[in-house]
C-alpha cells in the first residue's frame, strides 16, 4: 500500500476557492519578523498583521491588539477594502472623525483566483501600521516598498500551498522577507543620499548666486528643515558686544515671537555652543537644564529635542545654527550631527561672503566719493594751471564747487585788486551765471562780509531758511550752507567761498566743510599763482625760475601763527639749493588740539620741489581731518602720493598729534629719522615708527606710538640736514652733538634755539655749501598751563573770551552742568574785570590775561589784570532787599563765582590782580 504524504501548507483554501492562513508557529514566526522589519523601515509607532479564520472571522497574527488597528483590518477585509496611505488629520473610510495618527494599510492577496470570487475574499492577510503623533504622514516610497514586499510574501505563501511543504517555505519566507525589506531600506537610504547630495549642490549654488544674506540663510534653513525632518530651524548671530545672541533667521512656527528674543552667551544650548565652540545634541530638552526655557515661554512652543552647531568664520565664532524637534523619529543621531556640520559651515560661509560683499560695497561707496573729490581737486588744479586770467579761474572753480558739493547756490566773493573798497561777486545757481562788482559799503553788515573780515568759517546744518536782514545773505545763504574765508599766504583775508541749499535737501556735514576748505586752498594757490606765473613768463633764466618755485614753496608752507597753549614753537627751514625738498606743516584743530609734520622729499632741485608741492597738499588735506590717526593719515597719503610718484621719487615724513589738555603726543613715521624727545631731567629718547617712505609701494601699514610730555620737555622734529653736515675733515655733525647743542640752550625761546643751532652747524662746516636742506621744528613745553591768551579789556571781547574757554574745555567731554558752571563763572569774572577793574582808570588799551590748566580731576583758570586793586573784604554779601530799595547795588557777581567754583583765590602781585578759579570734576 502506497503512503500518501500529508499536506503541510501555510496557506489553506476554502470550498469557495478563497484562502486563509493556518494557525501555528510557522505563520507567527514569519509575520513577527515581517512586522518588525516593516516598523523599522517606516519608523512606525506600532502595527499589527491580521488574517481570517476558515469561518471568515478576523484574527490577529502578530503585533498590538489596538482598536484603531482592528478597525482598519475589518475595513481592509470588507467589500470596499484596499491598500491605503492616510495622512494625520484625514478621516479614515471606516470612521467619522479625523485620525490623530498617520496610517498605512497593505493587503496580502491572491491575484490569480477565480474571477467569480468576491474581491473581499481574495485577501487573506492585512498589514496595518500606525505612525507617531509628531509625524504627518508615512513616506509614499515606504508605502510602495511594503506593497511590493506583500506581493512577494504572497507569492511564497502560494508556493507553500502548491508544494504542500511548509517547512522550506517558512525558512524561505523568513529569509526573503528580511532580504526584501533590507533591500527596501537600502533603496530608501540611497534615495536619501541622492536627495542630500542634491540639497548640498543646491545650497552651494545659492551661496554663489545670492547677495542677500536674509534670503540666503532662509533658503539654507528651509533645506536644513527638509533634510533633517524637523519642525523648525534657526540661525542666531552674536551682537556687536559679543555678550548676546539674537535670532537672525527663524523657520517654523512662532518665528515672529522668537526673533524678538536674545540669548546670553554661556546660557542655553546656543550660548554654550558659542562659548565652547563645539556642536551639541540634546534629545530630552524638557528635562535638561542646559536648554534656555525662556524662548519656549515667550513663543509658547515646546522644544523636545535640539541639535546645534557653531558658525565659525576666520577661526572666530560668529553665531549658531539650530535644528529643533524631529518630525518622524524620536532623536537626533551622530550621523545627523555630522551632516549638520556641513550646513553650519555653509551658513558661516554665506554670512562671511555677504559680509565681505557689504564691506566691499561700503568701501566702494567711500572710494567713489573720494575719487570724485580727488577728481574735482584735480580738475580745480587743472583750472588753476590752465586759466589765463582770474575771471576764467573763477568761472571754472564755481562750476566745480557746484558739482562736487551738490549745491543749488554758490558764490565767490573777492576784494577787487584793481579798485579799492569794491567786492567782486561771482554767482551761480545751477541755471544762471552772473559776475558783478559792488561797493563794500553796500554789503556791509552781511553775514558773508563779516565772515570775510573776521576770517571765521561757518557751517550751518539746519536746512530751514534763515530770516537774514541783508539781501545778499538771503540770496546766497539758503537752507544749509557753508562759508569758507579765503586767506592770502600772508594771512590776510581777501574773500570767501559759499555753497548753499543742497540739491538733495540734506544738510552739509563736516566732510563737505573740509572739502570746501581744501578747494579754497587750491583756489587761493591759483589766485596767487597768476602773479608768480606772470613773473615766470617774463624771466627766462633758470635762476629766476628757481626763485619763483621757491616762492611757491614758501606759499605752501604755513604762515606764522600764535598758538595759545603751553608750548613755544620754533621753526627754521633753509634749502641747500635755491629750492627745498623739505617741508613742514602745523595746524590747530577746532577742539584746541594740534598737528605737526616734518617731511623730506628724495632728490634735489626743481623736480623735488614740484613733488614736494604735490605731496604737501595731499598730506595737509588729510591732516585737516581730525578723525584720522597719524598712522591712517600716512597710510592714505602713501596711496595717493604713489599714484603721482614718478622717476622713483618718495617722501619720508614724521607726523604727530598733540593734545594739550592731556599732555599727550601721538605719532607715526614714514621712513623718517628717529625724532628726539628731550626730557626735563636732561635725558632723552629717540622715537621711531614702522612703515616705508610715502610713494614707494602702493599700499603700506604704519605703526607709531604715544607718550606724555611735562613742563620743561623739548620735542625736536628734524631732517637729515640738521645732523649730516660735515666739517673739513669729513666728520659728521651727528645726532648727539645736535641734542647737546639744544640742551645747552634750553633756557632760550624755541625760535632762538633753532636759529642758533643752524648758525652752529654752518660754523661747523667751515662755510662749505650746505650738504642738505636744513629743517628743524622744535616744541618747548614751558609750563603746565595748556591754554593762554590775552584779551582787550572791553565788552566786545567777552563773547570771544567765553568761546576761548569753551574751546579749551570741550575736548574733555565734561557733563553739561560742569561746563555751564565754568563758563558762567568765567564770564562773570571777565565782566567784573572789564566793567569794574578798569573803570575810571587812565590806562590806554587795557588788557587781561587768561591761563587754563587741566589735571585728571580739575580745571584751573587764572585771570590777571592791571586794573584797580581788588579787596574781597570790601565786597559785602548780596542782599536782595538792599538792592531793591536802592541802598546799595552789586555783590551778586562775586557771590555767583564763589558759589559755582570749588576754589576762588584773590591776590595782588607786582601791581596786578590775580584771580584763581578752580573746579573739581568729581
JSON list of N, CA and C in Angstrom, two decimals, residues 162-230:
[
{"chain": "A", "resi": 162, "resn": "UNK", "atom": "N", "xyz": [0.94, 25.20, -3.03]},
{"chain": "A", "resi": 162, "resn": "UNK", "atom": "CA", "xyz": [1.05, 24.32, -4.20]},
{"chain": "A", "resi": 162, "resn": "UNK", "atom": "C", "xyz": [1.94, 23.12, -3.88]},
{"chain": "A", "resi": 163, "resn": "UNK", "atom": "N", "xyz": [3.09, 23.39, -3.18]},
{"chain": "A", "resi": 163, "resn": "UNK", "atom": "CA", "xyz": [4.03, 22.30, -2.93]},
{"chain": "A", "resi": 163, "resn": "UNK", "atom": "C", "xyz": [3.59, 21.39, -1.80]},
{"chain": "A", "resi": 164, "resn": "UNK", "atom": "N", "xyz": [2.81, 21.93, -0.90]},
{"chain": "A", "resi": 164, "resn": "UNK", "atom": "CA", "xyz": [2.35, 21.16, 0.24]},
{"chain": "A", "resi": 164, "resn": "UNK", "atom": "C", "xyz": [3.41, 20.97, 1.30]},
{"chain": "A", "resi": 165, "resn": "UNK", "atom": "N", "xyz": [4.58, 21.67, 1.18]},
{"chain": "A", "resi": 165, "resn": "UNK", "atom": "CA", "xyz": [5.67, 21.53, 2.15]},
{"chain": "A", "resi": 165, "resn": "UNK", "atom": "C", "xyz": [5.92, 22.91, 2.78]},
{"chain": "A", "resi": 166, "resn": "UNK", "atom": "N", "xyz": [5.53, 23.05, 4.01]},
{"chain": "A", "resi": 166, "resn": "UNK", "atom": "CA", "xyz": [5.60, 24.36, 4.65]},
{"chain": "A", "resi": 166, "resn": "UNK", "atom": "C", "xyz": [6.96, 24.66, 5.27]},
{"chain": "A", "resi": 167, "resn": "UNK", "atom": "N", "xyz": [7.71, 23.62, 5.58]},
{"chain": "A", "resi": 167, "resn": "UNK", "atom": "CA", "xyz": [8.94, 23.86, 6.34]},
{"chain": "A", "resi": 167, "resn": "UNK", "atom": "C", "xyz": [9.95, 24.69, 5.57]},
{"chain": "A", "resi": 168, "resn": "UNK", "atom": "N", "xyz": [10.22, 24.24, 4.31]},
{"chain": "A", "resi": 168, "resn": "UNK", "atom": "CA", "xyz": [11.18, 25.00, 3.50]},
{"chain": "A", "resi": 168, "resn": "UNK", "atom": "C", "xyz": [10.65, 26.37, 3.14]},
{"chain": "A", "resi": 169, "resn": "UNK", "atom": "N", "xyz": [9.37, 26.44, 2.88]},
{"chain": "A", "resi": 169, "resn": "UNK", "atom": "CA", "xyz": [8.78, 27.73, 2.51]},
{"chain": "A", "resi": 169, "resn": "UNK", "atom": "C", "xyz": [8.85, 28.70, 3.67]},
{"chain": "A", "resi": 170, "resn": "UNK", "atom": "N", "xyz": [8.67, 28.17, 4.89]},
{"chain": "A", "resi": 170, "resn": "UNK", "atom": "CA", "xyz": [8.75, 29.04, 6.07]},
{"chain": "A", "resi": 170, "resn": "UNK", "atom": "C", "xyz": [10.14, 29.69, 6.17]},
{"chain": "A", "resi": 171, "resn": "UNK", "atom": "N", "xyz": [11.16, 28.86, 6.02]},
{"chain": "A", "resi": 171, "resn": "UNK", "atom": "CA", "xyz": [12.52, 29.41, 6.06]},
{"chain": "A", "resi": 171, "resn": "UNK", "atom": "C", "xyz": [12.75, 30.40, 4.93]},
{"chain": "A", "resi": 172, "resn": "UNK", "atom": "N", "xyz": [12.26, 30.02, 3.76]},
{"chain": "A", "resi": 172, "resn": "UNK", "atom": "CA", "xyz": [12.41, 30.90, 2.59]},
{"chain": "A", "resi": 172, "resn": "UNK", "atom": "C", "xyz": [11.71, 32.22, 2.82]},
{"chain": "A", "resi": 173, "resn": "UNK", "atom": "N", "xyz": [10.48, 32.14, 3.39]},
{"chain": "A", "resi": 173, "resn": "UNK", "atom": "CA", "xyz": [9.73, 33.37, 3.66]},
{"chain": "A", "resi": 173, "resn": "UNK", "atom": "C", "xyz": [10.46, 34.26, 4.65]},
{"chain": "A", "resi": 174, "resn": "UNK", "atom": "N", "xyz": [10.99, 33.65, 5.72]},
{"chain": "A", "resi": 174, "resn": "UNK", "atom": "CA", "xyz": [11.72, 34.44, 6.71]},
{"chain": "A", "resi": 174, "resn": "UNK", "atom": "C", "xyz": [12.91, 35.17, 6.09]},
{"chain": "A", "resi": 175, "resn": "UNK", "atom": "N", "xyz": [13.69, 34.41, 5.32]},
{"chain": "A", "resi": 175, "resn": "UNK", "atom": "CA", "xyz": [14.88, 35.00, 4.70]},
{"chain": "A", "resi": 175, "resn": "UNK", "atom": "C", "xyz": [14.51, 36.04, 3.67]},
{"chain": "A", "resi": 176, "resn": "UNK", "atom": "N", "xyz": [13.52, 35.69, 2.83]},
{"chain": "A", "resi": 176, "resn": "UNK", "atom": "CA", "xyz": [13.15, 36.60, 1.73]},
{"chain": "A", "resi": 176, "resn": "UNK", "atom": "C", "xyz": [12.51, 37.87, 2.26]},
{"chain": "A", "resi": 177, "resn": "UNK", "atom": "N", "xyz": [11.65, 37.70, 3.28]},
{"chain": "A", "resi": 177, "resn": "UNK", "atom": "CA", "xyz": [11.01, 38.90, 3.84]},
{"chain": "A", "resi": 177, "resn": "UNK", "atom": "C", "xyz": [12.06, 39.88, 4.37]},
{"chain": "A", "resi": 178, "resn": "UNK", "atom": "N", "xyz": [13.00, 39.32, 5.15]},
{"chain": "A", "resi": 178, "resn": "UNK", "atom": "CA", "xyz": [14.04, 40.20, 5.69]},
{"chain": "A", "resi": 178, "resn": "UNK", "atom": "C", "xyz": [14.88, 40.79, 4.58]},
{"chain": "A", "resi": 179, "resn": "UNK", "atom": "N", "xyz": [15.20, 39.99, 3.55]},
{"chain": "A", "resi": 179, "resn": "UNK", "atom": "CA", "xyz": [16.02, 40.46, 2.44]},
{"chain": "A", "resi": 179, "resn": "UNK", "atom": "C", "xyz": [15.32, 41.57, 1.67]},
{"chain": "A", "resi": 180, "resn": "UNK", "atom": "N", "xyz": [14.01, 41.37, 1.42]},
{"chain": "A", "resi": 180, "resn": "UNK", "atom": "CA", "xyz": [13.25, 42.37, 0.65]},
{"chain": "A", "resi": 180, "resn": "UNK", "atom": "C", "xyz": [13.18, 43.68, 1.41]},
{"chain": "A", "resi": 181, "resn": "UNK", "atom": "N", "xyz": [12.90, 43.58, 2.72]},
{"chain": "A", "resi": 181, "resn": "UNK", "atom": "CA", "xyz": [12.79, 44.81, 3.49]},
{"chain": "A", "resi": 181, "resn": "UNK", "atom": "C", "xyz": [14.15, 45.50, 3.66]},
{"chain": "A", "resi": 182, "resn": "UNK", "atom": "N", "xyz": [15.22, 44.70, 3.80]},
{"chain": "A", "resi": 182, "resn": "UNK", "atom": "CA", "xyz": [16.55, 45.32, 3.86]},
{"chain": "A", "resi": 182, "resn": "UNK", "atom": "C", "xyz": [16.90, 45.99, 2.55]},
{"chain": "A", "resi": 183, "resn": "UNK", "atom": "N", "xyz": [16.48, 45.35, 1.44]},
{"chain": "A", "resi": 183, "resn": "UNK", "atom": "CA", "xyz": [16.70, 45.97, 0.13]},
{"chain": "A", "resi": 183, "resn": "UNK", "atom": "C", "xyz": [15.91, 47.28, 0.03]},
{"chain": "A", "resi": 184, "resn": "UNK", "atom": "N", "xyz": [14.68, 47.21, 0.57]},
{"chain": "A", "resi": 184, "resn": "UNK", "atom": "CA", "xyz": [13.86, 48.43, 0.56]},
{"chain": "A", "resi": 184, "resn": "UNK", "atom": "C", "xyz": [14.52, 49.53, 1.38]},
{"chain": "A", "resi": 185, "resn": "UNK", "atom": "N", "xyz": [15.08, 49.12, 2.55]},
{"chain": "A", "resi": 185, "resn": "UNK", "atom": "CA", "xyz": [15.76, 50.10, 3.40]},
{"chain": "A", "resi": 185, "resn": "UNK", "atom": "C", "xyz": [16.97, 50.69, 2.68]},
{"chain": "A", "resi": 186, "resn": "UNK", "atom": "N", "xyz": [17.71, 49.83, 1.98]},
{"chain": "A", "resi": 186, "resn": "UNK", "atom": "CA", "xyz": [18.89, 50.30, 1.24]},
{"chain": "A", "resi": 186, "resn": "UNK", "atom": "C", "xyz": [18.50, 51.26, 0.13]},
{"chain": "A", "resi": 187, "resn": "UNK", "atom": "N", "xyz": [17.39, 50.90, -0.55]},
{"chain": "A", "resi": 187, "resn": "UNK", "atom": "CA", "xyz": [16.92, 51.80, -1.62]},
{"chain": "A", "resi": 187, "resn": "UNK", "atom": "C", "xyz": [16.52, 53.15, -1.05]},
{"chain": "A", "resi": 188, "resn": "UNK", "atom": "N", "xyz": [15.83, 53.07, 0.07]},
{"chain": "A", "resi": 188, "resn": "UNK", "atom": "CA", "xyz": [15.43, 54.31, 0.71]},
{"chain": "A", "resi": 188, "resn": "UNK", "atom": "C", "xyz": [16.64, 55.14, 1.12]},
{"chain": "A", "resi": 189, "resn": "UNK", "atom": "N", "xyz": [17.66, 54.46, 1.66]},
{"chain": "A", "resi": 189, "resn": "UNK", "atom": "CA", "xyz": [18.87, 55.17, 2.06]},
{"chain": "A", "resi": 189, "resn": "UNK", "atom": "C", "xyz": [19.56, 55.78, 0.85]},
{"chain": "A", "resi": 190, "resn": "UNK", "atom": "N", "xyz": [19.57, 55.03, -0.25]},
{"chain": "A", "resi": 190, "resn": "UNK", "atom": "CA", "xyz": [20.19, 55.54, -1.48]},
{"chain": "A", "resi": 190, "resn": "UNK", "atom": "C", "xyz": [19.46, 56.78, -1.98]},
{"chain": "A", "resi": 191, "resn": "UNK", "atom": "N", "xyz": [18.12, 56.70, -1.94]},
{"chain": "A", "resi": 191, "resn": "UNK", "atom": "CA", "xyz": [17.34, 57.86, -2.38]},
{"chain": "A", "resi": 191, "resn": "UNK", "atom": "C", "xyz": [17.61, 59.06, -1.48]},
{"chain": "A", "resi": 192, "resn": "UNK", "atom": "N", "xyz": [17.79, 58.82, -0.16]},
{"chain": "A", "resi": 192, "resn": "UNK", "atom": "CA", "xyz": [18.07, 59.92, 0.76]},
{"chain": "A", "resi": 192, "resn": "UNK", "atom": "C", "xyz": [19.44, 60.53, 0.48]},
{"chain": "A", "resi": 193, "resn": "UNK", "atom": "N", "xyz": [20.42, 59.66, 0.20]},
{"chain": "A", "resi": 193, "resn": "UNK", "atom": "CA", "xyz": [21.74, 60.19, -0.14]},
{"chain": "A", "resi": 193, "resn": "UNK", "atom": "C", "xyz": [21.67, 61.05, -1.39]},
{"chain": "A", "resi": 194, "resn": "UNK", "atom": "N", "xyz": [20.90, 60.58, -2.39]},
{"chain": "A", "resi": 194, "resn": "UNK", "atom": "CA", "xyz": [20.73, 61.38, -3.61]},
{"chain": "A", "resi": 194, "resn": "UNK", "atom": "C", "xyz": [20.09, 62.72, -3.28]},
{"chain": "A", "resi": 195, "resn": "UNK", "atom": "N", "xyz": [19.08, 62.68, -2.40]},
{"chain": "A", "resi": 195, "resn": "UNK", "atom": "CA", "xyz": [18.40, 63.91, -2.00]},
{"chain": "A", "resi": 195, "resn": "UNK", "atom": "C", "xyz": [19.37, 64.85, -1.28]},
{"chain": "A", "resi": 196, "resn": "UNK", "atom": "N", "xyz": [20.17, 64.29, -0.34]},
{"chain": "A", "resi": 196, "resn": "UNK", "atom": "CA", "xyz": [21.12, 65.12, 0.40]},
{"chain": "A", "resi": 196, "resn": "UNK", "atom": "C", "xyz": [22.15, 65.74, -0.53]},
{"chain": "A", "resi": 197, "resn": "UNK", "atom": "N", "xyz": [22.65, 64.95, -1.48]},
{"chain": "A", "resi": 197, "resn": "UNK", "atom": "CA", "xyz": [23.62, 65.48, -2.44]},
{"chain": "A", "resi": 197, "resn": "UNK", "atom": "C", "xyz": [23.02, 66.61, -3.26]},
{"chain": "A", "resi": 198, "resn": "UNK", "atom": "N", "xyz": [21.77, 66.41, -3.67]},
{"chain": "A", "resi": 198, "resn": "UNK", "atom": "CA", "xyz": [21.08, 67.45, -4.44]},
{"chain": "A", "resi": 198, "resn": "UNK", "atom": "C", "xyz": [20.94, 68.73, -3.63]},
{"chain": "A", "resi": 199, "resn": "UNK", "atom": "N", "xyz": [20.60, 68.57, -2.32]},
{"chain": "A", "resi": 199, "resn": "UNK", "atom": "CA", "xyz": [20.43, 69.74, -1.46]},
{"chain": "A", "resi": 199, "resn": "UNK", "atom": "C", "xyz": [21.75, 70.46, -1.26]},
{"chain": "A", "resi": 200, "resn": "UNK", "atom": "N", "xyz": [22.84, 69.69, -1.06]},
{"chain": "A", "resi": 200, "resn": "UNK", "atom": "CA", "xyz": [24.15, 70.31, -0.86]},
{"chain": "A", "resi": 200, "resn": "UNK", "atom": "C", "xyz": [24.56, 71.11, -2.10]},
{"chain": "A", "resi": 201, "resn": "UNK", "atom": "N", "xyz": [24.34, 70.51, -3.27]},
{"chain": "A", "resi": 201, "resn": "UNK", "atom": "CA", "xyz": [24.68, 71.20, -4.52]},
{"chain": "A", "resi": 201, "resn": "UNK", "atom": "C", "xyz": [23.82, 72.45, -4.69]},
{"chain": "A", "resi": 202, "resn": "UNK", "atom": "N", "xyz": [22.52, 72.32, -4.33]},
{"chain": "A", "resi": 202, "resn": "UNK", "atom": "CA", "xyz": [21.61, 73.47, -4.48]},
{"chain": "A", "resi": 202, "resn": "UNK", "atom": "C", "xyz": [22.02, 74.62, -3.55]},
{"chain": "A", "resi": 203, "resn": "UNK", "atom": "N", "xyz": [22.34, 74.28, -2.31]},
{"chain": "A", "resi": 203, "resn": "UNK", "atom": "CA", "xyz": [22.74, 75.31, -1.36]},
{"chain": "A", "resi": 203, "resn": "UNK", "atom": "C", "xyz": [24.05, 75.96, -1.79]},
{"chain": "A", "resi": 204, "resn": "UNK", "atom": "N", "xyz": [24.99, 75.16, -2.28]},
{"chain": "A", "resi": 204, "resn": "UNK", "atom": "CA", "xyz": [26.25, 75.72, -2.78]},
{"chain": "A", "resi": 204, "resn": "UNK", "atom": "C", "xyz": [26.00, 76.70, -3.91]},
{"chain": "A", "resi": 205, "resn": "UNK", "atom": "N", "xyz": [25.05, 76.34, -4.79]},
{"chain": "A", "resi": 205, "resn": "UNK", "atom": "CA", "xyz": [24.70, 77.24, -5.87]},
{"chain": "A", "resi": 205, "resn": "UNK", "atom": "C", "xyz": [24.11, 78.54, -5.37]},
{"chain": "A", "resi": 206, "resn": "UNK", "atom": "N", "xyz": [23.30, 78.44, -4.32]},
{"chain": "A", "resi": 206, "resn": "UNK", "atom": "CA", "xyz": [22.71, 79.64, -3.75]},
{"chain": "A", "resi": 206, "resn": "UNK", "atom": "C", "xyz": [23.78, 80.59, -3.22]},
{"chain": "A", "resi": 207, "resn": "UNK", "atom": "N", "xyz": [24.79, 80.02, -2.56]},
{"chain": "A", "resi": 207, "resn": "UNK", "atom": "CA", "xyz": [25.85, 80.85, -1.99]},
{"chain": "A", "resi": 207, "resn": "UNK", "atom": "C", "xyz": [26.57, 81.62, -3.09]},
{"chain": "A", "resi": 208, "resn": "UNK", "atom": "N", "xyz": [26.76, 80.96, -4.22]},
{"chain": "A", "resi": 208, "resn": "UNK", "atom": "CA", "xyz": [27.49, 81.60, -5.32]},
{"chain": "A", "resi": 208, "resn": "UNK", "atom": "C", "xyz": [26.66, 82.61, -6.08]},
{"chain": "A", "resi": 209, "resn": "UNK", "atom": "N", "xyz": [25.31, 82.52, -5.96]},
{"chain": "A", "resi": 209, "resn": "UNK", "atom": "CA", "xyz": [24.46, 83.37, -6.79]},
{"chain": "A", "resi": 209, "resn": "UNK", "atom": "C", "xyz": [23.76, 84.47, -6.00]},
{"chain": "A", "resi": 210, "resn": "UNK", "atom": "N", "xyz": [23.52, 84.27, -4.68]},
{"chain": "A", "resi": 210, "resn": "UNK", "atom": "CA", "xyz": [22.72, 85.23, -3.92]},
{"chain": "A", "resi": 210, "resn": "UNK", "atom": "C", "xyz": [23.60, 86.22, -3.20]},
{"chain": "A", "resi": 211, "resn": "UNK", "atom": "N", "xyz": [23.18, 87.49, -3.16]},
{"chain": "A", "resi": 211, "resn": "UNK", "atom": "CA", "xyz": [23.89, 88.54, -2.44]},
{"chain": "A", "resi": 211, "resn": "UNK", "atom": "C", "xyz": [23.12, 89.00, -1.22]},
{"chain": "A", "resi": 212, "resn": "UNK", "atom": "N", "xyz": [21.88, 88.53, -1.06]},
{"chain": "A", "resi": 212, "resn": "UNK", "atom": "CA", "xyz": [21.04, 88.93, 0.07]},
{"chain": "A", "resi": 212, "resn": "UNK", "atom": "C", "xyz": [21.18, 87.92, 1.19]},
{"chain": "A", "resi": 213, "resn": "UNK", "atom": "N", "xyz": [21.74, 88.35, 2.32]},
{"chain": "A", "resi": 213, "resn": "UNK", "atom": "CA", "xyz": [22.03, 87.42, 3.42]},
{"chain": "A", "resi": 213, "resn": "UNK", "atom": "C", "xyz": [20.75, 86.82, 3.98]},
{"chain": "A", "resi": 214, "resn": "UNK", "atom": "N", "xyz": [19.70, 87.61, 4.18]},
{"chain": "A", "resi": 214, "resn": "UNK", "atom": "CA", "xyz": [18.47, 87.10, 4.78]},
{"chain": "A", "resi": 214, "resn": "UNK", "atom": "C", "xyz": [17.84, 86.03, 3.89]},
{"chain": "A", "resi": 215, "resn": "UNK", "atom": "N", "xyz": [17.75, 86.29, 2.58]},
{"chain": "A", "resi": 215, "resn": "UNK", "atom": "CA", "xyz": [17.18, 85.31, 1.66]},
{"chain": "A", "resi": 215, "resn": "UNK", "atom": "C", "xyz": [18.03, 84.06, 1.61]},
{"chain": "A", "resi": 216, "resn": "UNK", "atom": "N", "xyz": [19.34, 84.22, 1.62]},
{"chain": "A", "resi": 216, "resn": "UNK", "atom": "CA", "xyz": [20.25, 83.08, 1.53]},
{"chain": "A", "resi": 216, "resn": "UNK", "atom": "C", "xyz": [20.14, 82.20, 2.77]},
{"chain": "A", "resi": 217, "resn": "UNK", "atom": "N", "xyz": [20.13, 82.80, 3.95]},
{"chain": "A", "resi": 217, "resn": "UNK", "atom": "CA", "xyz": [20.01, 82.00, 5.17]},
{"chain": "A", "resi": 217, "resn": "UNK", "atom": "C", "xyz": [18.65, 81.34, 5.28]},
{"chain": "A", "resi": 218, "resn": "UNK", "atom": "N", "xyz": [17.61, 82.01, 4.81]},
{"chain": "A", "resi": 218, "resn": "UNK", "atom": "CA", "xyz": [16.28, 81.41, 4.84]},
{"chain": "A", "resi": 218, "resn": "UNK", "atom": "C", "xyz": [16.23, 80.18, 3.94]},
{"chain": "A", "resi": 219, "resn": "UNK", "atom": "N", "xyz": [16.89, 80.26, 2.76]},
{"chain": "A", "resi": 219, "resn": "UNK", "atom": "CA", "xyz": [16.94, 79.11, 1.86]},
{"chain": "A", "resi": 219, "resn": "UNK", "atom": "C", "xyz": [17.72, 77.96, 2.50]},
{"chain": "A", "resi": 220, "resn": "UNK", "atom": "N", "xyz": [18.83, 78.27, 3.18]},
{"chain": "A", "resi": 220, "resn": "UNK", "atom": "CA", "xyz": [19.62, 77.24, 3.86]},
{"chain": "A", "resi": 220, "resn": "UNK", "atom": "C", "xyz": [18.81, 76.60, 4.98]},
{"chain": "A", "resi": 221, "resn": "UNK", "atom": "N", "xyz": [18.08, 77.41, 5.73]},
{"chain": "A", "resi": 221, "resn": "UNK", "atom": "CA", "xyz": [17.25, 76.89, 6.81]},
{"chain": "A", "resi": 221, "resn": "UNK", "atom": "C", "xyz": [16.13, 75.98, 6.27]},
{"chain": "A", "resi": 222, "resn": "UNK", "atom": "N", "xyz": [15.54, 76.38, 5.15]},
{"chain": "A", "resi": 222, "resn": "UNK", "atom": "CA", "xyz": [14.50, 75.55, 4.54]},
{"chain": "A", "resi": 222, "resn": "UNK", "atom": "C", "xyz": [15.06, 74.20, 4.12]},
{"chain": "A", "resi": 223, "resn": "UNK", "atom": "N", "xyz": [16.25, 74.23, 3.53]},
{"chain": "A", "resi": 223, "resn": "UNK", "atom": "CA", "xyz": [16.90, 72.98, 3.13]},
{"chain": "A", "resi": 223, "resn": "UNK", "atom": "C", "xyz": [17.22, 72.13, 4.36]},
{"chain": "A", "resi": 224, "resn": "UNK", "atom": "N", "xyz": [17.74, 72.77, 5.42]},
{"chain": "A", "resi": 224, "resn": "UNK", "atom": "CA", "xyz": [18.07, 72.05, 6.65]},
{"chain": "A", "resi": 224, "resn": "UNK", "atom": "C", "xyz": [16.82, 71.43, 7.27]},
{"chain": "A", "resi": 225, "resn": "UNK", "atom": "N", "xyz": [15.72, 72.19, 7.28]},
{"chain": "A", "resi": 225, "resn": "UNK", "atom": "CA", "xyz": [14.47, 71.69, 7.86]},
{"chain": "A", "resi": 225, "resn": "UNK", "atom": "C", "xyz": [13.97, 70.47, 7.09]},
{"chain": "A", "resi": 226, "resn": "UNK", "atom": "N", "xyz": [14.15, 70.48, 5.78]},
{"chain": "A", "resi": 226, "resn": "UNK", "atom": "CA", "xyz": [13.71, 69.37, 4.94]},
{"chain": "A", "resi": 226, "resn": "UNK", "atom": "C", "xyz": [14.62, 68.16, 5.10]},
{"chain": "A", "resi": 227, "resn": "UNK", "atom": "N", "xyz": [15.93, 68.41, 5.09]},
{"chain": "A", "resi": 227, "resn": "UNK", "atom": "CA", "xyz": [16.90, 67.32, 5.16]},
{"chain": "A", "resi": 227, "resn": "UNK", "atom": "C", "xyz": [16.80, 66.59, 6.50]},
{"chain": "A", "resi": 228, "resn": "UNK", "atom": "N", "xyz": [16.71, 67.33, 7.58]},
{"chain": "A", "resi": 228, "resn": "UNK", "atom": "CA", "xyz": [16.73, 66.71, 8.90]},
{"chain": "A", "resi": 228, "resn": "UNK", "atom": "C", "xyz": [15.33, 66.45, 9.45]},
{"chain": "A", "resi": 229, "resn": "UNK", "atom": "N", "xyz": [14.32, 66.76, 8.66]},
{"chain": "A", "resi": 229, "resn": "UNK", "atom": "CA", "xyz": [12.92, 66.49, 9.00]},
{"chain": "A", "resi": 229, "resn": "UNK", "atom": "C", "xyz": [12.59, 67.00, 10.40]},
{"chain": "A", "resi": 230, "resn": "UNK", "atom": "N", "xyz": [12.66, 68.35, 10.53]},
{"chain": "A", "resi": 230, "resn": "UNK", "atom": "CA", "xyz": [12.42, 68.99, 11.81]},
{"chain": "A", "resi": 230, "resn": "UNK", "atom": "C", "xyz": [11.27, 69.99, 11.70]}
]
